[in-house]
Amino acid sequence: MEFERAAALKAAPLVDPFGRAITYVRVSVTDRCDFRCVYCMSEHMTFLPRKDLLTLEELDRLCSAFVARGTRKLRITGGEPLVRHDLMKLFRALSRHLVSGALEELTLTTNGSLLAKKAHALKAAGLKRITVSLDSLDDDVFMKMNDVDFPVTRVLEGIDAAAAAGLAPIKINMVVKRGVNDASVAAMARHFRGSGHILRFIEYMDVGHTNGWRMDDVVTAREIIERIDRELPLEPLDPNYPGEVAERWRYRDGSGEIGVIASVTQAFCRSCTRIRLSTEGKLYTCLFATTGHDLRALLRGGASDEELRAAVSGVWSKRADRYSEIRTSQTARLPKIEMSYIGG
Ligand code: SAM
């Protein structure tokens, strides 16, 4: 009975002209970050004035509009979301959609720097699971990558605090860049094997302009799997659901699972169910889109909830992008939006 009531509350997802449903929204709550990961942000980044950021109430209204239009999963990201001071209030507000059954997943991606301090508050605010980014266990490599000398131990403490708070299973994301941290792949696999956390390796992508991306820097998902399999034998797993972005593998000795996200070498535009809300309320239908749809103007112009929902439907019903399927060395030079702004 409870289940039927919840199912009845779920709106049917919107479908674009290619038949792709919008079920997953990634929301950037700040463009600021306490790290300067060299593959993501430049040390000379300028940030938006605070008045341009969506307020808590605006974020809540827009997220609720997505949920009303069939979104099943909300991921809060940035920038570094945990640097935003009123974030717990946002989670407390959004978790009502979990309670009603309209939303299936409310989650967060973080660099882990503030996680040891905030893990319990996140759990209390209604969060079920989190994803933590960690690119190496080697301090020299990690500090060079985060560019602010942040040590590995403090991220590991954050991961432990999240596990103790019950934010599980925890996903650990490692972006692999050739010649920078690819020597850390096997050590990361060994460290997290048997922990219950799911380590996922992400191909280095051509997002933004500040990272000077080149195809030669990409370590392919195939190569990553081969390297781990040589030491820790692996076997493939079925996806958890159709269109899952990470390809799943498990250790043959039963000590856990890993994933690879082949965003560059195996484009998944065809099954993409994502939409992104930028820090200042622009809606982007692709990580590689160059223009967004200004929802903040609608909000601040006095639009009703119904008008907001109609605007979301209007954007999705015209969605045509499939950047990763047409990626070439030429497209890498096209104008792009930085990941910290659009939401990683
Ligand atoms: N600050 C949070 C964090 O570190 O997880 C959230 C934002 S961050 C932009 C989200 C994710 O995007 C991180 O896992 C990061 O490693 C990944 N990312 C950033 N730039 C990337 C790139 N060029 N290629 C692949 N992943 C990237």
Coordinates of C-alpha atoms and ligand atoms in Angstrom, one line a residue:
M1 CA 0.0 0.0 0.0
E2 CA 2.8 2.4 1.0
F3 CA 4.7 1.4 -2.2
E4 CA 1.6 2.0 -4.4
R5 CA 1.1 5.4 -2.8
A6 CA 4.8 6.3 -3.5
A7 CA 4.6 5.0 -7.0
A8 CA 1.5 7.1 -7.7
L9 CA 3.4 10.3 -6.5
K10 CA 6.2 9.8 -9.1
A11 CA 5.7 11.9 -12.2
A12 CA 6.5 10.3 -15.5
P13 CA 10.0 11.5 -16.7
L14 CA 10.2 13.9 -19.5
V15 CA 11.6 12.5 -22.8
D16 CA 13.7 14.4 -25.3
P17 CA 13.5 14.0 -29.2
F18 CA 16.0 11.1 -29.0
G19 CA 13.8 9.3 -26.5
R20 CA 16.1 10.1 -23.5
A21 CA 14.3 10.6 -20.2
I22 CA 15.4 13.2 -17.7
T23 CA 15.7 11.4 -14.5
Y24 CA 19.0 12.7 -13.0
V25 CA 19.8 16.3 -12.2
R26 CA 23.2 17.5 -11.0
V27 CA 23.1 20.8 -9.2
S28 CA 26.1 23.0 -8.7
V29 CA 25.6 24.9 -5.4
T30 CA 28.8 26.9 -5.6
D31 CA 31.6 27.6 -8.1
R32 CA 34.1 28.0 -5.2
C33 CA 36.4 25.2 -4.2
D34 CA 39.1 24.8 -1.6
F35 CA 41.1 22.7 -4.0
R36 CA 42.6 23.8 -7.3
C37 CA 42.8 20.4 -9.0
V38 CA 45.0 21.0 -12.1
Y39 CA 42.7 19.1 -14.4
C40 CA 39.6 21.1 -13.3
M41 CA 40.3 24.6 -12.2
S42 CA 43.0 27.2 -12.8
E43 CA 44.6 29.0 -9.9
H44 CA 43.5 32.2 -11.6
M45 CA 39.8 31.4 -11.6
T46 CA 37.4 34.3 -10.8
F47 CA 34.3 33.4 -9.0
L48 CA 30.7 34.7 -9.4
P49 CA 29.5 37.5 -7.0
R50 CA 27.5 35.9 -4.2
K51 CA 24.3 37.7 -5.3
D52 CA 24.4 35.8 -8.6
L53 CA 24.3 32.4 -6.9
L54 CA 20.9 30.8 -6.4
T55 CA 19.6 31.2 -2.9
L56 CA 18.6 28.2 -0.8
E57 CA 14.9 28.9 -1.5
E58 CA 15.6 29.2 -5.3
L59 CA 17.5 25.9 -5.3
D60 CA 14.7 24.2 -3.4
R61 CA 12.0 25.6 -5.8
L62 CA 14.0 24.5 -8.9
C63 CA 14.9 21.1 -7.6
S64 CA 11.2 20.6 -6.6
A65 CA 10.2 21.5 -10.2
F66 CA 12.6 18.8 -11.5
V67 CA 11.1 16.3 -9.1
A68 CA 7.6 17.2 -10.2
R69 CA 8.8 16.6 -13.8
G70 CA 10.0 13.1 -13.1
T71 CA 13.5 13.5 -11.8
R72 CA 14.5 10.5 -9.6
K73 CA 18.0 11.4 -8.6
L74 CA 19.5 14.7 -7.4
R75 CA 23.2 15.1 -7.0
I76 CA 24.5 18.2 -5.2
T77 CA 27.9 19.2 -6.5
G78 CA 30.1 22.3 -7.4
G79 CA 32.8 23.6 -6.9
E80 CA 33.1 22.1 -3.5
P81 CA 29.5 21.8 -2.2
L82 CA 30.6 21.5 1.5
V83 CA 32.0 25.0 1.5
R84 CA 28.5 26.4 1.1
H85 CA 27.4 27.3 4.6
D86 CA 23.6 26.7 4.3
L87 CA 23.9 23.3 2.6
M88 CA 22.4 21.2 5.4
K89 CA 19.3 23.3 5.2
L90 CA 19.0 22.5 1.5
F91 CA 19.3 18.8 2.2
R92 CA 16.8 19.0 5.0
A93 CA 14.4 20.7 2.6
L94 CA 15.0 18.3 -0.3
S95 CA 14.8 15.1 1.7
R96 CA 11.0 15.6 2.0
H97 CA 10.9 14.3 -1.6
L98 CA 12.7 11.1 -0.5
V99 CA 10.2 10.8 2.3
S100 CA 7.2 11.2 -0.1
G101 CA 8.7 8.6 -2.4
A102 CA 8.9 11.1 -5.4
L103 CA 12.7 11.1 -5.3
E104 CA 14.8 7.9 -5.1
E105 CA 18.2 9.3 -4.5
L106 CA 19.6 12.5 -3.0
T107 CA 23.4 12.5 -3.0
L108 CA 26.5 14.6 -2.9
T109 CA 29.9 14.7 -4.6
T110 CA 32.7 16.1 -2.4
N111 CA 36.5 16.4 -2.4
G112 CA 36.3 15.2 1.2
S113 CA 38.2 18.1 2.8
L114 CA 35.4 19.0 5.2
L115 CA 33.8 15.6 5.4
A116 CA 35.2 14.5 8.7
K117 CA 33.5 17.5 10.3
K118 CA 30.3 17.3 8.4
A119 CA 29.5 13.6 7.8
H120 CA 27.1 13.2 10.7
A121 CA 25.3 16.5 9.9
L122 CA 24.8 15.3 6.3
K123 CA 23.3 12.0 7.5
A124 CA 21.0 13.8 9.9
A125 CA 19.9 16.2 7.1
G126 CA 18.6 13.2 5.1
L127 CA 21.5 12.1 2.9
K128 CA 21.8 8.4 2.2
R129 CA 25.1 8.1 0.3
I130 CA 28.0 10.2 -1.0
T131 CA 30.7 10.2 -3.6
V132 CA 34.2 11.3 -2.6
S133 CA 36.9 12.3 -5.1
L134 CA 40.4 11.1 -4.4
D135 CA 43.0 10.9 -7.1
S136 CA 45.9 9.2 -5.4
L137 CA 47.1 7.7 -2.0
D138 CA 50.5 9.2 -2.6
D139 CA 50.8 12.5 -0.9
D140 CA 53.3 14.0 -3.4
V141 CA 51.0 13.1 -6.3
F142 CA 47.8 14.1 -4.6
M143 CA 49.2 17.5 -3.4
K144 CA 50.4 18.3 -6.9
M145 CA 47.0 17.4 -8.3
N146 CA 44.9 19.4 -5.7
D147 CA 47.5 22.2 -5.9
V148 CA 46.8 23.4 -2.3
D149 CA 49.0 20.8 -0.5
F150 CA 46.0 19.0 1.0
P151 CA 47.1 15.6 2.4
V152 CA 45.6 12.3 1.6
T153 CA 45.1 11.3 5.3
R154 CA 42.5 14.0 5.8
V155 CA 40.4 12.8 2.9
L156 CA 40.7 9.2 4.2
E157 CA 39.5 10.5 7.6
G158 CA 36.5 12.1 5.9
I159 CA 35.7 8.8 4.1
D160 CA 35.9 6.9 7.5
A161 CA 33.7 9.5 9.1
A162 CA 31.1 9.1 6.3
A163 CA 31.2 5.3 6.7
A164 CA 30.8 5.7 10.5
A165 CA 27.8 8.0 9.9
G166 CA 26.2 5.4 7.7
L167 CA 26.5 7.2 4.4
A168 CA 27.1 3.9 2.5
P169 CA 28.0 2.5 0.1
I170 CA 30.6 5.2 -0.5
K171 CA 31.8 5.7 -4.0
I172 CA 35.4 6.9 -4.5
N173 CA 36.1 8.7 -7.8
M174 CA 39.6 8.8 -9.2
V175 CA 40.3 10.8 -12.4
V176 CA 43.2 9.2 -14.1
K177 CA 45.7 11.4 -16.1
R178 CA 48.6 9.8 -17.8
G179 CA 52.0 10.6 -16.4
V180 CA 50.4 12.4 -13.4
N181 CA 48.6 9.8 -11.3
D182 CA 48.2 6.7 -13.4
A183 CA 51.0 5.0 -11.4
S184 CA 48.5 5.2 -8.4
V185 CA 45.8 3.1 -10.0
A186 CA 46.9 -0.3 -8.6
A187 CA 47.6 1.1 -5.1
M188 CA 44.1 2.7 -5.0
A189 CA 42.5 -0.7 -6.0
R190 CA 44.5 -2.6 -3.3
H191 CA 43.6 0.0 -0.7
F192 CA 39.8 0.1 -1.2
R193 CA 39.4 -3.7 -2.0
G194 CA 37.5 -5.3 0.8
S195 CA 36.4 -1.9 2.3
G196 CA 32.9 -2.0 0.9
H197 CA 33.5 1.3 -0.8
I198 CA 33.2 1.3 -4.6
L199 CA 36.2 2.8 -6.4
R200 CA 35.5 4.2 -9.8
F201 CA 38.1 5.3 -12.3
I202 CA 37.2 8.2 -14.6
E203 CA 38.7 8.9 -18.0
Y204 CA 40.2 12.4 -18.0
M205 CA 37.8 14.6 -20.0
D206 CA 38.0 17.7 -22.2
V207 CA 35.8 19.9 -19.9
G208 CA 36.4 23.6 -19.7
H209 CA 39.5 25.4 -21.0
T210 CA 41.9 25.7 -18.2
N211 CA 43.2 22.2 -18.2
G212 CA 44.8 22.1 -21.7
W213 CA 43.3 18.6 -22.4
R214 CA 45.0 16.3 -24.9
M215 CA 43.9 12.8 -25.9
D216 CA 47.4 11.6 -25.1
D217 CA 46.7 12.3 -21.4
V218 CA 43.7 10.0 -21.3
V219 CA 44.3 6.6 -19.8
T220 CA 41.4 4.5 -21.2
A221 CA 39.0 2.5 -19.1
R222 CA 40.2 -0.6 -21.0
E223 CA 43.8 0.1 -20.0
I224 CA 42.8 0.7 -16.4
I225 CA 40.9 -2.6 -16.2
E226 CA 43.8 -4.5 -17.8
R227 CA 46.3 -3.0 -15.4
I228 CA 44.2 -4.0 -12.3
D229 CA 43.3 -7.4 -13.7
R230 CA 47.0 -8.3 -14.0
E231 CA 47.4 -8.0 -10.3
L232 CA 43.9 -8.5 -8.9
P233 CA 41.8 -10.7 -11.3
L234 CA 38.5 -9.1 -12.3
E235 CA 35.3 -10.2 -14.0
P236 CA 32.5 -8.0 -15.5
L237 CA 29.2 -7.4 -13.7
D238 CA 25.9 -6.5 -15.2
P239 CA 24.7 -2.8 -14.9
N240 CA 22.5 -2.0 -11.9
Y241 CA 20.1 -0.4 -14.3
P242 CA 19.9 0.3 -18.1
G243 CA 22.1 3.2 -19.1
E244 CA 24.3 3.1 -16.0
V245 CA 27.3 5.3 -16.8
A246 CA 30.0 3.3 -14.9
E247 CA 30.9 -0.1 -16.3
R248 CA 31.0 -2.5 -13.3
W249 CA 33.7 -5.1 -12.5
R250 CA 34.2 -7.3 -9.4
Y251 CA 37.3 -9.0 -8.0
R252 CA 37.2 -12.7 -8.7
D253 CA 38.0 -13.5 -5.1
G254 CA 34.8 -11.8 -3.9
S255 CA 36.5 -8.8 -2.3
G256 CA 34.4 -6.1 -3.8
E257 CA 33.5 -4.2 -6.9
I258 CA 35.0 -1.3 -9.0
G259 CA 33.8 0.8 -11.9
V260 CA 35.2 2.6 -14.9
I261 CA 33.7 5.6 -16.5
A262 CA 34.7 5.7 -20.1
S263 CA 33.4 9.2 -20.9
V264 CA 35.9 9.8 -23.7
T265 CA 36.4 6.4 -25.3
Q266 CA 32.9 5.0 -25.0
A267 CA 30.4 7.8 -25.4
F268 CA 27.1 7.2 -23.6
C269 CA 25.1 10.1 -25.0
R270 CA 22.5 7.7 -26.3
S271 CA 21.5 6.7 -22.8
C272 CA 22.2 10.0 -21.1
T273 CA 19.5 10.9 -18.6
R274 CA 21.3 13.9 -17.0
I275 CA 20.7 17.6 -16.9
R276 CA 22.8 20.2 -15.0
L277 CA 21.9 23.3 -13.1
S278 CA 24.7 25.8 -12.9
T279 CA 25.6 27.8 -9.8
E280 CA 23.7 30.8 -11.1
G281 CA 20.6 28.9 -12.2
K282 CA 21.3 28.2 -15.9
L283 CA 20.1 24.8 -17.1
Y284 CA 22.5 22.9 -19.3
T285 CA 21.5 19.8 -21.2
C286 CA 25.1 18.6 -21.6
L287 CA 28.4 18.9 -19.7
F288 CA 29.8 20.2 -23.0
A289 CA 27.0 22.6 -23.8
T290 CA 28.0 26.2 -24.4
T291 CA 24.8 27.9 -23.6
G292 CA 22.4 27.4 -20.7
H293 CA 18.8 28.3 -20.2
D294 CA 18.3 31.1 -17.6
L295 CA 16.0 29.8 -14.9
R296 CA 17.1 32.4 -12.4
A297 CA 15.6 35.1 -14.5
L298 CA 12.3 33.3 -14.3
L299 CA 12.6 32.8 -10.6
R300 CA 13.5 36.4 -9.9
G301 CA 10.9 37.6 -12.3
G302 CA 8.2 36.1 -10.2
A303 CA 7.4 32.9 -12.1
S304 CA 5.0 30.5 -10.5
D305 CA 5.9 26.8 -9.8
E306 CA 3.9 25.8 -12.8
E307 CA 5.8 28.2 -15.0
L308 CA 9.1 26.8 -13.7
R309 CA 8.0 23.3 -14.5
A310 CA 6.9 24.3 -17.9
A311 CA 10.3 25.9 -18.6
V312 CA 12.1 22.7 -17.6
S313 CA 9.8 20.7 -19.9
G314 CA 10.4 23.1 -22.7
V315 CA 14.2 22.9 -22.5
W316 CA 14.3 19.1 -22.3
S317 CA 11.7 18.6 -25.1
K318 CA 14.1 20.3 -27.5
R319 CA 17.3 18.7 -26.3
A320 CA 19.6 17.6 -29.2
D321 CA 23.2 17.4 -27.9
R322 CA 25.4 14.3 -28.1
Y323 CA 28.9 15.9 -27.8
S324 CA 30.8 12.8 -26.7
E325 CA 29.6 10.9 -29.8
I326 CA 31.0 13.5 -32.1
R327 CA 34.2 14.4 -30.1
T328 CA 37.3 14.9 -32.1
S329 CA 40.6 16.8 -31.5
Q330 CA 38.7 19.7 -33.2
T331 CA 35.7 19.7 -30.8
A332 CA 38.2 19.8 -27.9
R333 CA 38.9 23.4 -29.0
L334 CA 35.2 24.5 -29.0
P335 CA 34.1 27.0 -26.4
K336 CA 33.3 25.2 -23.2
I337 CA 32.1 25.9 -19.7
E338 CA 34.3 25.2 -16.6
M339 CA 33.2 22.1 -14.6
S340 CA 33.2 24.0 -11.3
Y341 CA 30.5 26.3 -12.7
I342 CA 28.3 23.8 -14.5
G343 CA 28.7 21.1 -11.7
G344 CA 31.0 18.1 -12.0
Ligands
SAM1 N1 34.4 19.3 -5.4 C1 33.7 18.1 -5.6 C2 34.7 17.0 -5.8 O1 35.9 17.2 -5.8 O2 34.2 15.9 -6.0 C3 32.6 18.2 -6.7 C4 32.9 18.9 -7.9 S1 34.1 18.1 -9.0 C5 34.1 19.2 -10.4 C6 33.3 16.7 -9.5 C7 34.1 15.6 -10.1 O3 34.5 16.0 -11.4 C8 35.3 15.1 -9.3 O4 35.3 13.8 -9.1 C9 36.4 15.5 -10.3 O5 37.5 14.7 -10.2 C10 35.8 15.4 -11.6 N2 36.4 16.1 -12.7 C11 36.8 17.4 -12.7 N3 37.5 17.7 -13.9 C12 37.5 16.6 -14.6 C13 38.0 16.2 -15.9 N4 38.6 17.1 -16.7 N5 37.8 14.9 -16.3 C14 37.2 14.0 -15.6 N6 36.6 14.3 -14.3 C15 36.8 15.6 -13.9

